[in-house]
Coordinates of C-alpha atoms in Angstrom, one line a residue:
Chain G
M651 CA -11.2 -7.4 -35.9
A652 CA -9.8 -5.9 -39.1
F653 CA -7.8 -3.3 -37.2
G654 CA -6.9 -5.0 -33.9
V655 CA -3.3 -4.8 -32.6
G656 CA -1.2 -6.6 -30.2
L657 CA 1.4 -5.1 -28.0
M658 CA 3.7 -6.9 -25.4
V659 CA 4.8 -4.8 -22.6
R660 CA 7.1 -5.7 -19.7
G661 CA 8.9 -4.0 -16.8
D662 CA 10.6 -4.3 -13.3
Y663 CA 7.9 -2.3 -11.7
A664 CA 4.4 -1.1 -12.1
C665 CA 1.7 0.8 -10.1
F666 CA -1.7 0.9 -11.2
T667 CA -3.0 2.9 -8.4
R668 CA -6.3 1.9 -7.0
P669 CA -8.4 5.3 -6.9
E670 CA -9.8 4.6 -3.3
M671 CA -5.9 4.4 -2.1
K672 CA -4.2 7.3 -3.7
S673 CA -2.2 8.7 -0.8
E674 CA -0.5 5.4 0.2
R675 CA -0.7 4.1 -3.2
V676 CA -1.9 0.5 -3.6
S677 CA -1.7 -1.0 -7.2
Y678 CA -4.3 -3.1 -8.8
D679 CA -3.4 -6.8 -9.4
V680 CA -3.1 -6.2 -13.1
M681 CA -3.2 -3.3 -15.5
T682 CA -6.2 -1.3 -15.9
P683 CA -7.7 -0.7 -19.3
S684 CA -7.0 3.0 -18.7
A685 CA -3.2 2.3 -18.3
A686 CA -3.1 0.1 -21.3
R687 CA -4.8 3.0 -23.4
G688 CA -2.2 5.3 -22.0
I689 CA 0.7 3.0 -23.3
L690 CA -1.0 2.5 -26.9
E691 CA -1.3 6.2 -27.1
A692 CA 2.3 6.8 -26.0
V693 CA 3.3 4.7 -29.1
Y694 CA 0.8 6.1 -31.5
W695 CA -2.3 8.2 -31.4
K696 CA -4.0 10.8 -33.6
P697 CA -7.2 12.8 -32.6
E698 CA -9.1 10.9 -35.3
I699 CA -8.9 7.6 -33.5
T700 CA -9.9 6.1 -30.0
W701 CA -8.0 3.1 -28.7
V702 CA -10.4 0.5 -27.3
V703 CA -8.7 -2.2 -25.1
D704 CA -10.3 -5.6 -25.7
R705 CA -8.1 -7.9 -23.7
I706 CA -5.2 -7.9 -21.3
H707 CA -3.2 -11.0 -21.0
V708 CA -1.3 -11.6 -17.8
L709 CA 1.9 -13.2 -18.5
S710 CA 3.8 -13.3 -15.2
P711 CA 2.9 -14.1 -11.6
I712 CA 1.5 -11.2 -9.5
R713 CA 4.0 -10.0 -7.0
F714 CA 4.1 -7.0 -4.8
T715 CA 6.7 -5.0 -3.2
T716 CA 6.6 -1.9 -1.1
I717 CA 8.4 1.3 -1.5
R718 CA 8.5 4.5 0.8
R719 CA 9.4 7.7 -0.7
N720 CA 9.5 11.4 0.5
E721 CA 6.8 13.3 -1.6
L722 CA 5.6 16.8 -2.0
G723 CA 2.4 17.2 -0.1
G724 CA 0.7 19.9 -1.9
K725 CA 0.3 21.3 -5.4
M726 CA 1.0 24.8 -6.5
P727 CA -2.0 27.1 -6.5
Y728 CA -2.5 28.6 -10.0
G729 CA -2.8 32.0 -8.5
N730 CA 0.8 31.9 -7.4
V731 CA 1.6 31.8 -11.0
R732 CA -0.6 34.4 -12.0
S733 CA 0.5 36.9 -9.5
A734 CA 4.3 36.1 -10.3
M735 CA 3.4 36.9 -14.0
K736 CA 2.2 40.2 -13.2
G737 CA 5.5 41.0 -11.3
G738 CA 5.0 39.5 -8.0
S739 CA 7.5 37.2 -6.2
P740 CA 8.3 34.2 -8.1
P741 CA 6.6 31.0 -7.2
A742 CA 8.7 28.4 -5.3
V743 CA 7.8 25.2 -3.3
F744 CA 10.0 24.4 -0.5
I745 CA 10.1 20.6 0.0
E746 CA 11.1 20.7 3.7
E747 CA 7.9 22.7 4.5
D748 CA 5.5 20.2 2.7
R749 CA 6.9 16.9 2.9
Q750 CA 5.1 13.6 3.1
Q751 CA 6.4 10.3 3.3
R752 CA 4.2 7.9 1.3
A753 CA 4.5 4.1 0.8
A754 CA 3.5 2.7 -2.5
L755 CA 2.6 -0.9 -2.8
V756 CA 3.7 -1.7 -6.2
L757 CA 3.8 -4.7 -8.7
R758 CA 7.2 -6.6 -9.5
D759 CA 8.4 -8.0 -12.8
V760 CA 5.2 -7.6 -14.9
A761 CA 4.5 -8.6 -18.5
Y762 CA 1.3 -8.3 -20.4
V763 CA -0.1 -8.6 -23.7
I764 CA -2.6 -5.8 -24.7
D765 CA -5.1 -6.6 -27.3
A766 CA -6.9 -3.6 -28.6
H767 CA -8.5 -1.9 -31.7
F768 CA -9.3 1.5 -32.4
D769 CA -12.5 3.3 -33.5
V770 CA -12.3 6.2 -36.0
K771 CA -14.2 9.0 -34.7
G772 CA -13.9 11.2 -37.9
G773 CA -11.6 12.8 -40.4
D774 CA -9.6 10.3 -42.2
A775 CA -11.2 7.1 -42.1
N776 CA -8.4 5.2 -43.4
T777 CA -8.1 2.6 -40.8
A778 CA -5.2 0.6 -42.7
K779 CA -3.1 3.7 -42.3
H780 CA -3.4 4.1 -38.6
K781 CA -2.9 0.3 -37.9
E782 CA 0.2 0.2 -40.0
M783 CA 1.6 3.3 -38.5
F784 CA 1.0 1.9 -35.2
E785 CA 2.8 -1.5 -36.0
R786 CA 5.6 0.2 -37.7
R787 CA 6.5 2.2 -34.7
A788 CA 5.9 -0.6 -32.3
R789 CA 8.3 -2.8 -34.5
K790 CA 11.1 0.0 -34.6
G791 CA 10.6 0.7 -31.0
Q792 CA 9.5 4.2 -31.9
C793 CA 7.2 6.1 -29.5
F794 CA 5.9 9.5 -28.9
H795 CA 7.2 9.2 -25.3
Q796 CA 8.5 6.2 -23.4
P797 CA 5.4 4.3 -22.3
Y798 CA 5.1 3.5 -18.6
L799 CA 3.5 1.2 -16.1
G800 CA 1.2 3.4 -14.1
C801 CA 3.8 5.9 -13.1
R802 CA 6.5 7.5 -15.1
E803 CA 9.2 6.2 -13.0
F804 CA 8.4 2.7 -14.3
P805 CA 9.2 2.6 -17.7
A806 CA 7.6 -0.1 -20.0
A807 CA 9.7 -1.9 -22.6
F808 CA 7.5 -2.7 -25.6
E809 CA 7.4 -4.9 -28.6
C810 CA 4.8 -5.6 -31.3
L811 CA 3.2 -8.9 -31.0
D812 CA 2.8 -10.9 -34.3
G813 CA 0.6 -14.1 -33.9
D814 CA -0.9 -15.1 -30.7
A815 CA -0.2 -14.1 -27.1
P816 CA 2.3 -16.5 -25.1
Q817 CA 0.8 -19.0 -22.5
T818 CA 0.1 -17.1 -19.2
G819 CA 2.8 -17.7 -16.6
L820 CA 0.4 -17.2 -13.7
P821 CA 0.3 -20.3 -11.2
P822 CA -2.7 -22.3 -11.8
A823 CA -4.5 -21.0 -8.8
D824 CA -4.6 -17.4 -9.9
R825 CA -5.5 -18.1 -13.5
D826 CA -9.2 -17.8 -12.7
K827 CA -9.7 -15.1 -10.3
D828 CA -12.3 -12.5 -9.5
L829 CA -10.5 -9.1 -9.2
G830 CA -13.4 -7.1 -8.1
F831 CA -14.4 -3.8 -9.2
M832 CA -11.8 -2.2 -11.2
L833 CA -11.3 1.3 -12.8
H834 CA -12.1 0.9 -16.7
D835 CA -11.3 4.5 -17.6
I836 CA -12.1 8.0 -16.9
D837 CA -15.1 9.5 -18.9
F838 CA -13.6 12.8 -20.2
A839 CA -16.6 13.7 -22.0
R840 CA -18.7 13.7 -18.6
D841 CA -16.6 15.9 -16.5
M842 CA -13.9 13.2 -15.7
T843 CA -16.1 10.8 -14.1
P844 CA -14.3 7.5 -13.4
R845 CA -16.2 4.3 -14.6
F846 CA -15.8 0.8 -13.2
F847 CA -16.3 -2.6 -14.2
R848 CA -16.2 -6.3 -12.6
A849 CA -12.8 -7.6 -13.5
R850 CA -12.3 -11.2 -13.9
L851 CA -9.2 -13.1 -15.0
Q852 CA -10.0 -16.2 -17.1
N853 CA -7.1 -18.5 -17.8
G854 CA -5.0 -15.4 -17.2
I855 CA -6.9 -13.1 -19.5
L856 CA -8.8 -10.3 -18.3
T857 CA -11.6 -9.5 -21.0
V858 CA -12.6 -5.8 -21.0
P859 CA -16.2 -4.9 -21.6
P860 CA -17.1 -2.1 -23.7
F861 CA -16.8 1.3 -21.8
A862 CA -20.5 2.1 -22.3
E863 CA -21.2 -1.1 -20.2
A864 CA -19.0 0.2 -17.3
T865 CA -20.8 1.6 -14.4
A866 CA -20.0 5.3 -13.3
Chain T
M1404 CA 17.5 29.9 -25.7
S1405 CA 18.4 27.5 -28.3
E1406 CA 15.9 25.2 -30.3
P1407 CA 13.9 22.7 -28.5
V1408 CA 15.4 19.1 -28.7
R1409 CA 14.4 17.4 -31.9
N1410 CA 15.9 13.9 -31.2
R1411 CA 14.9 11.2 -28.8
H1412 CA 17.5 10.3 -26.5
E1413 CA 18.2 7.5 -24.1
F1414 CA 20.8 7.4 -21.5
V1415 CA 22.6 4.9 -19.3
F1416 CA 24.1 6.5 -16.1
L1417 CA 26.4 4.4 -13.8
F1418 CA 27.4 5.9 -10.3
D1419 CA 29.0 4.2 -7.3
V1420 CA 29.2 4.8 -3.6
E1421 CA 31.9 4.0 -1.3
N1422 CA 31.3 3.6 2.5
G1423 CA 28.1 5.8 2.3
N1424 CA 24.4 5.5 2.0
P1425 CA 23.1 6.8 -1.4
N1426 CA 19.5 6.7 -0.7
G1427 CA 18.0 5.9 2.8
D1428 CA 14.8 4.0 3.2
P1429 CA 12.2 5.8 5.5
D1430 CA 10.6 2.5 6.1
A1431 CA 13.5 0.8 7.3
G1432 CA 15.2 3.3 9.7
N1433 CA 17.0 5.3 7.0
M1434 CA 18.9 2.0 5.9
P1435 CA 20.2 2.1 2.4
R1436 CA 17.2 1.0 0.1
L1437 CA 17.1 -2.7 -0.7
D1438 CA 15.1 -4.8 -2.9
P1439 CA 14.0 -7.3 -0.1
E1440 CA 13.7 -10.3 -2.7
T1441 CA 17.1 -10.0 -4.4
S1442 CA 19.2 -7.7 -1.9
Y1443 CA 20.0 -5.3 -4.9
G1444 CA 20.4 -1.7 -3.7
L1445 CA 17.9 0.8 -5.0
V1446 CA 18.1 4.5 -5.7
T1447 CA 14.6 6.1 -6.6
D1448 CA 14.2 8.3 -9.5
V1449 CA 13.0 11.2 -7.3
C1450 CA 16.4 11.0 -5.3
L1451 CA 18.4 11.5 -8.6
K1452 CA 16.0 14.2 -9.7
R1453 CA 16.6 16.0 -6.5
K1454 CA 20.2 16.0 -7.1
I1455 CA 20.0 17.4 -10.7
R1456 CA 17.8 20.1 -9.3
N1457 CA 20.3 21.1 -6.7
Y1458 CA 23.1 21.0 -9.2
V1459 CA 21.3 23.4 -11.7
E1460 CA 20.4 25.6 -8.9
L1461 CA 24.2 25.7 -7.8
A1462 CA 25.4 26.0 -11.4
K1463 CA 23.1 28.7 -12.5
G1464 CA 22.4 30.5 -9.3
N1465 CA 18.8 30.2 -9.7
A1466 CA 18.9 32.8 -12.5
D1467 CA 16.2 33.2 -15.2
P1468 CA 15.6 30.9 -17.2
F1469 CA 17.0 28.1 -15.1
E1470 CA 15.2 28.8 -12.0
I1471 CA 14.2 25.8 -10.0
Y1472 CA 10.8 25.5 -8.5
V1473 CA 10.9 22.7 -6.2
R1474 CA 13.7 23.8 -3.8
E1475 CA 15.5 22.9 -0.8
K1476 CA 15.8 25.4 2.0
A1477 CA 19.4 24.8 2.4
V1478 CA 20.2 27.3 -0.7
L1479 CA 17.5 30.0 -0.3
G1480 CA 19.2 32.4 -2.4
T1481 CA 18.2 35.8 -3.8
V1482 CA 14.5 35.2 -4.4
Q1483 CA 13.3 38.7 -3.7
G1484 CA 13.9 41.7 -5.8
R1485 CA 13.5 40.1 -9.1
A1486 CA 10.6 41.3 -11.2
H1487 CA 9.3 39.1 -13.9
A1488 CA 8.2 40.1 -17.1
A1489 CA 4.5 40.2 -16.8
V1490 CA 2.8 38.6 -19.8
A1491 CA -0.8 38.4 -18.3
K1492 CA -3.6 39.7 -20.0
E1493 CA -6.8 40.0 -18.1
G1494 CA -10.0 38.8 -19.6
G1495 CA -9.9 35.9 -22.1
K1496 CA -10.9 32.3 -21.7
K1497 CA -9.9 30.6 -18.6
A1498 CA -8.2 27.7 -20.7
D1499 CA -6.2 30.3 -22.4
L1500 CA -5.1 31.8 -19.1
I1501 CA -4.2 28.2 -17.8
K1502 CA -2.0 27.7 -21.1
E1503 CA -0.3 31.1 -20.6
A1504 CA 0.4 30.2 -16.9
R1505 CA 2.0 26.9 -18.0
D1506 CA 4.0 28.4 -20.7
W1507 CA 5.2 30.9 -18.5
M1508 CA 6.3 28.4 -15.8
C1509 CA 8.1 26.4 -18.5
A1510 CA 9.9 29.4 -19.8
H1511 CA 11.4 30.2 -16.4
F1512 CA 11.9 27.1 -14.5
Y1513 CA 14.2 24.5 -15.6
D1514 CA 12.9 21.8 -13.5
V1515 CA 9.4 22.4 -14.8
R1516 CA 10.7 22.3 -18.3
T1517 CA 12.7 19.0 -17.9
F1518 CA 10.5 17.0 -15.4
G1519 CA 7.2 18.6 -15.4
A1520 CA 5.1 19.9 -12.6
V1521 CA 1.4 19.7 -11.4
M1522 CA -0.3 22.9 -10.8
S1523 CA -3.7 22.7 -9.1
L1524 CA -6.5 24.8 -10.2
K1525 CA -9.7 25.8 -8.4
E1526 CA -12.2 23.9 -10.5
N1527 CA -10.2 21.1 -12.1
N1528 CA -6.9 19.8 -11.9
C1529 CA -5.5 19.9 -15.3
G1530 CA -2.7 22.5 -15.2
Q1531 CA -0.2 19.8 -15.6
V1532 CA 3.2 19.8 -17.4
R1533 CA 4.6 16.6 -18.4
G1534 CA 8.1 17.0 -18.8
P1535 CA 10.5 15.1 -21.4
V1536 CA 12.9 13.5 -19.0
Q1537 CA 11.8 10.2 -17.5
L1538 CA 14.1 8.3 -15.1
N1539 CA 13.8 5.0 -13.7
F1540 CA 14.8 3.5 -10.4
A1541 CA 18.7 3.0 -10.2
R1542 CA 19.8 -0.6 -9.2
S1543 CA 23.0 -1.9 -8.0
I1544 CA 24.8 -4.3 -10.4
E1545 CA 25.2 -7.0 -7.6
P1546 CA 23.5 -7.6 -4.3
I1547 CA 24.6 -5.1 -1.5
V1548 CA 25.2 -5.8 2.1
P1549 CA 24.7 -2.8 4.2
L1550 CA 26.6 -2.2 7.4
E1551 CA 25.4 -0.7 10.5
V1552 CA 28.1 1.3 12.2
S1553 CA 27.8 2.4 15.7
I1554 CA 29.5 5.7 16.8
T1555 CA 29.8 7.5 19.8
R1556 CA 29.2 11.0 20.7
M1557 CA 31.1 12.7 23.5
A1558 CA 28.6 15.1 24.4
V1559 CA 24.8 15.3 25.0
A1560 CA 22.0 17.8 23.9
T1561 CA 20.1 18.2 27.2
E1562 CA 20.5 18.5 30.9
K1563 CA 18.1 15.6 31.1
E1564 CA 20.2 13.4 29.0
A1565 CA 23.4 14.2 31.2
E1566 CA 21.5 13.3 34.4
S1567 CA 20.5 10.0 33.0
Q1568 CA 24.2 9.4 31.9
S1569 CA 25.4 10.2 35.3
G1570 CA 27.8 12.5 34.0
D1571 CA 29.6 10.5 31.7
N1572 CA 27.8 12.2 28.7
R1573 CA 28.5 9.7 26.1
T1574 CA 25.8 8.6 23.8
M1575 CA 25.7 6.1 20.8
G1576 CA 24.6 6.9 17.3
R1577 CA 24.2 4.7 14.3
K1578 CA 25.1 5.1 10.8
H1579 CA 24.2 2.8 7.9
I1580 CA 26.8 2.5 5.1
V1581 CA 27.1 0.4 1.7
P1582 CA 30.9 -0.6 1.7
Y1583 CA 30.8 -0.3 -2.1
A1584 CA 28.2 -0.7 -4.9
L1585 CA 27.8 0.4 -8.3
Y1586 CA 24.5 1.6 -9.4
R1587 CA 22.9 1.7 -12.7
A1588 CA 20.1 4.3 -13.8
E1589 CA 18.6 4.4 -17.2
G1590 CA 16.6 7.4 -18.7
F1591 CA 14.6 8.7 -21.6
V1592 CA 14.2 12.1 -23.3
S1593 CA 11.0 12.4 -25.4
A1594 CA 11.5 14.9 -28.2
H1595 CA 7.7 15.4 -28.6
L1596 CA 7.3 16.4 -24.9
A1597 CA 10.3 18.7 -25.2
A1598 CA 8.8 20.6 -28.0
Q1599 CA 5.7 21.2 -25.6
T1600 CA 7.7 22.4 -22.7
G1601 CA 10.4 24.1 -24.8
F1602 CA 13.2 22.0 -23.3
S1603 CA 16.0 23.0 -25.5
E1604 CA 19.5 21.7 -26.5
D1605 CA 21.3 24.0 -23.9
D1606 CA 19.0 22.4 -21.3
L1607 CA 19.9 18.9 -22.5
A1608 CA 23.7 19.8 -22.2
L1609 CA 22.9 21.1 -18.7
L1610 CA 21.2 17.9 -17.8
W1611 CA 24.3 15.8 -18.9
E1612 CA 26.5 18.2 -17.0
A1613 CA 24.5 17.7 -14.0
L1614 CA 24.5 14.0 -14.2
A1615 CA 28.2 14.0 -14.5
S1616 CA 28.9 16.6 -11.7
M1617 CA 25.9 16.5 -9.2
F1618 CA 27.6 14.0 -6.6
D1619 CA 30.6 16.6 -6.3
H1620 CA 28.3 19.1 -5.0
D1621 CA 26.2 16.6 -2.7
H1622 CA 28.7 15.5 -0.1
S1623 CA 27.6 14.9 3.4
A1624 CA 28.2 12.8 6.6
A1625 CA 25.7 10.3 5.2
R1626 CA 26.7 9.9 1.6
G1627 CA 30.3 8.7 1.9
K1628 CA 32.0 8.9 -1.4
M1629 CA 29.7 9.0 -4.4
S1630 CA 30.8 9.4 -8.0
A1631 CA 29.5 9.4 -11.5
R1632 CA 31.5 6.9 -13.4
K1633 CA 29.9 6.5 -16.7
L1634 CA 27.2 8.2 -18.8
V1635 CA 26.4 6.7 -22.3
V1636 CA 23.9 8.7 -24.4
F1637 CA 22.1 7.3 -27.4
K1638 CA 20.8 10.0 -29.8
H1639 CA 18.3 8.9 -32.4
D1640 CA 18.2 10.6 -35.7
S1641 CA 14.4 11.3 -35.4
A1642 CA 12.0 12.5 -32.8
L1643 CA 10.2 9.2 -32.7
G1644 CA 13.3 7.0 -32.4
N1645 CA 15.0 4.5 -34.4
A1646 CA 15.4 1.5 -32.2
P1647 CA 13.7 0.2 -29.0
A1648 CA 15.0 1.5 -25.7
Q1649 CA 15.6 -1.9 -24.3
K1650 CA 17.8 -3.0 -27.3
L1651 CA 19.9 0.2 -26.7
F1652 CA 20.3 -0.4 -22.8
D1653 CA 21.7 -3.9 -23.4
L1654 CA 24.5 -2.4 -25.4
V1655 CA 26.0 -1.1 -22.0
G1656 CA 27.0 -4.1 -20.0
V1657 CA 28.7 -4.2 -16.6
A1658 CA 30.3 -7.3 -15.4
R1659 CA 32.9 -8.2 -12.7
A1660 CA 36.3 -7.9 -13.8
T1661 CA 37.8 -9.5 -10.7
D1662 CA 36.8 -12.8 -9.0
P1663 CA 33.1 -12.5 -8.7
D1664 CA 33.1 -14.5 -5.3
A1665 CA 35.0 -11.8 -3.6
P1666 CA 32.9 -8.8 -2.7
A1667 CA 33.5 -5.8 -4.9
R1668 CA 35.2 -2.7 -3.2
A1669 CA 36.2 -0.2 -6.2
F1670 CA 35.0 0.7 -9.4
A1671 CA 38.3 -1.2 -10.8
D1672 CA 36.4 -4.5 -9.8
Y1673 CA 33.8 -3.9 -12.6
A1674 CA 34.3 -4.1 -16.2
V1675 CA 31.9 -1.7 -18.3
T1676 CA 31.6 -2.7 -21.9
V1677 CA 29.9 -0.5 -24.3
N1678 CA 29.1 -2.5 -27.5
K1679 CA 29.7 0.2 -30.2
A1680 CA 29.7 -2.4 -33.0
D1681 CA 26.1 -3.3 -32.6
V1682 CA 24.4 0.3 -32.4
P1683 CA 21.5 0.1 -34.8
G1684 CA 21.3 2.3 -37.8
G1685 CA 20.0 5.9 -36.9
V1686 CA 21.3 5.8 -33.5
T1687 CA 24.4 7.6 -32.4
L1688 CA 26.1 6.5 -29.2
I1689 CA 27.9 9.3 -27.4
E1690 CA 30.1 8.5 -24.2
K1691 CA 29.7 11.8 -22.1
L1692 CA 31.7 10.1 -19.2

């Protein structure tokens, strides 16, 4: 891959929420391709390119912990803003009236290596430029916004990976594992349809199939 | 309004608690939050954001453009009677209207500009604002040992209770406290997202002010004595930043100043070191507290 990049990310917590368990969040065992793409885009992205995640190396053991928080139950109806803009009463949300306690089962002490490349969709087809800009930023710790591991309260520390990914730190029993169906990414072109793939860890590495092969 | 923030920032925020409960865990009967594996105390990001919102509401009196959108009932101020400048134009594309509504919310509400908000729409949920300020969970420097304090009450609430007490009318209650703990939180301010929401230099100054003073306006029977102890801000020369965040966070170290085998009971038991010598080029270290 002439324009492949490697990025090492780590953090104290992570929550890659399973879409079927969104109210009481439960994280997938490993990072989803969609979350990995978000991290790459936080470091560098231009409308001309699309990031494609090839492999996710799982470097540390998969451990969970639970956190329960007070959260807001609803979202603000758009109509409230519109009416306020026309001079109605200002919109407000009262947390006491719409409070939900939600538990989240989140990952602890995660570390991954994201192997990815990008496709140029149009415009400036100078792949070397994009690759160098990404790597320059990753090396200096520069980013558009601090990347995060599934939720913004779990920031990700990132560094550019030169050379090969380190050996997985997974216990031998977990290195080859069927993770079941996992979210690949959201198909924004087709009305935000989520697409799934069969995720398998092989020697601690999750190989991501092309998005076109993922099932909606 | 001043200019939107043009520089990336990171910050390290240290605060402590004395004989209080900084953040109760709903899963554990309101005991102080603990990481069960290490016994380190935790304070969630949303707990700190709530306090920032409450401080801004107090300091600015919920006046335009510093209104607070997610509010606590306790300070329901003067909501009525303020008419807003209407910028709505009927017609136009739905997407334009959504963008207009989003910009309007950012222009008037401090917490939407700072932390973002989700506005739902009829067809598709995309009226989202991502705010520039990101906070992580605050964690205690050392493991904490919460105490459970039993207290008595000399009166009862209902007749029924009085009967079951056979006239003694004394009941027991419980409080959970942390005798002492120093917590460390870290945060990020993205200049690019600030440009998108109009988060300005004034707003940033208000954020620092809120972090420094918010505990002074949040006293309650449960909290004990909480104080902001240190706020170190790293200002990058550019919007993208000039150094990795984790390297900057490592410049602020907290160690025990007294015998580490004895439990810490005061801020003086800790020594905070700010390594100014190793600040990378293009980054300015500012000690706000």
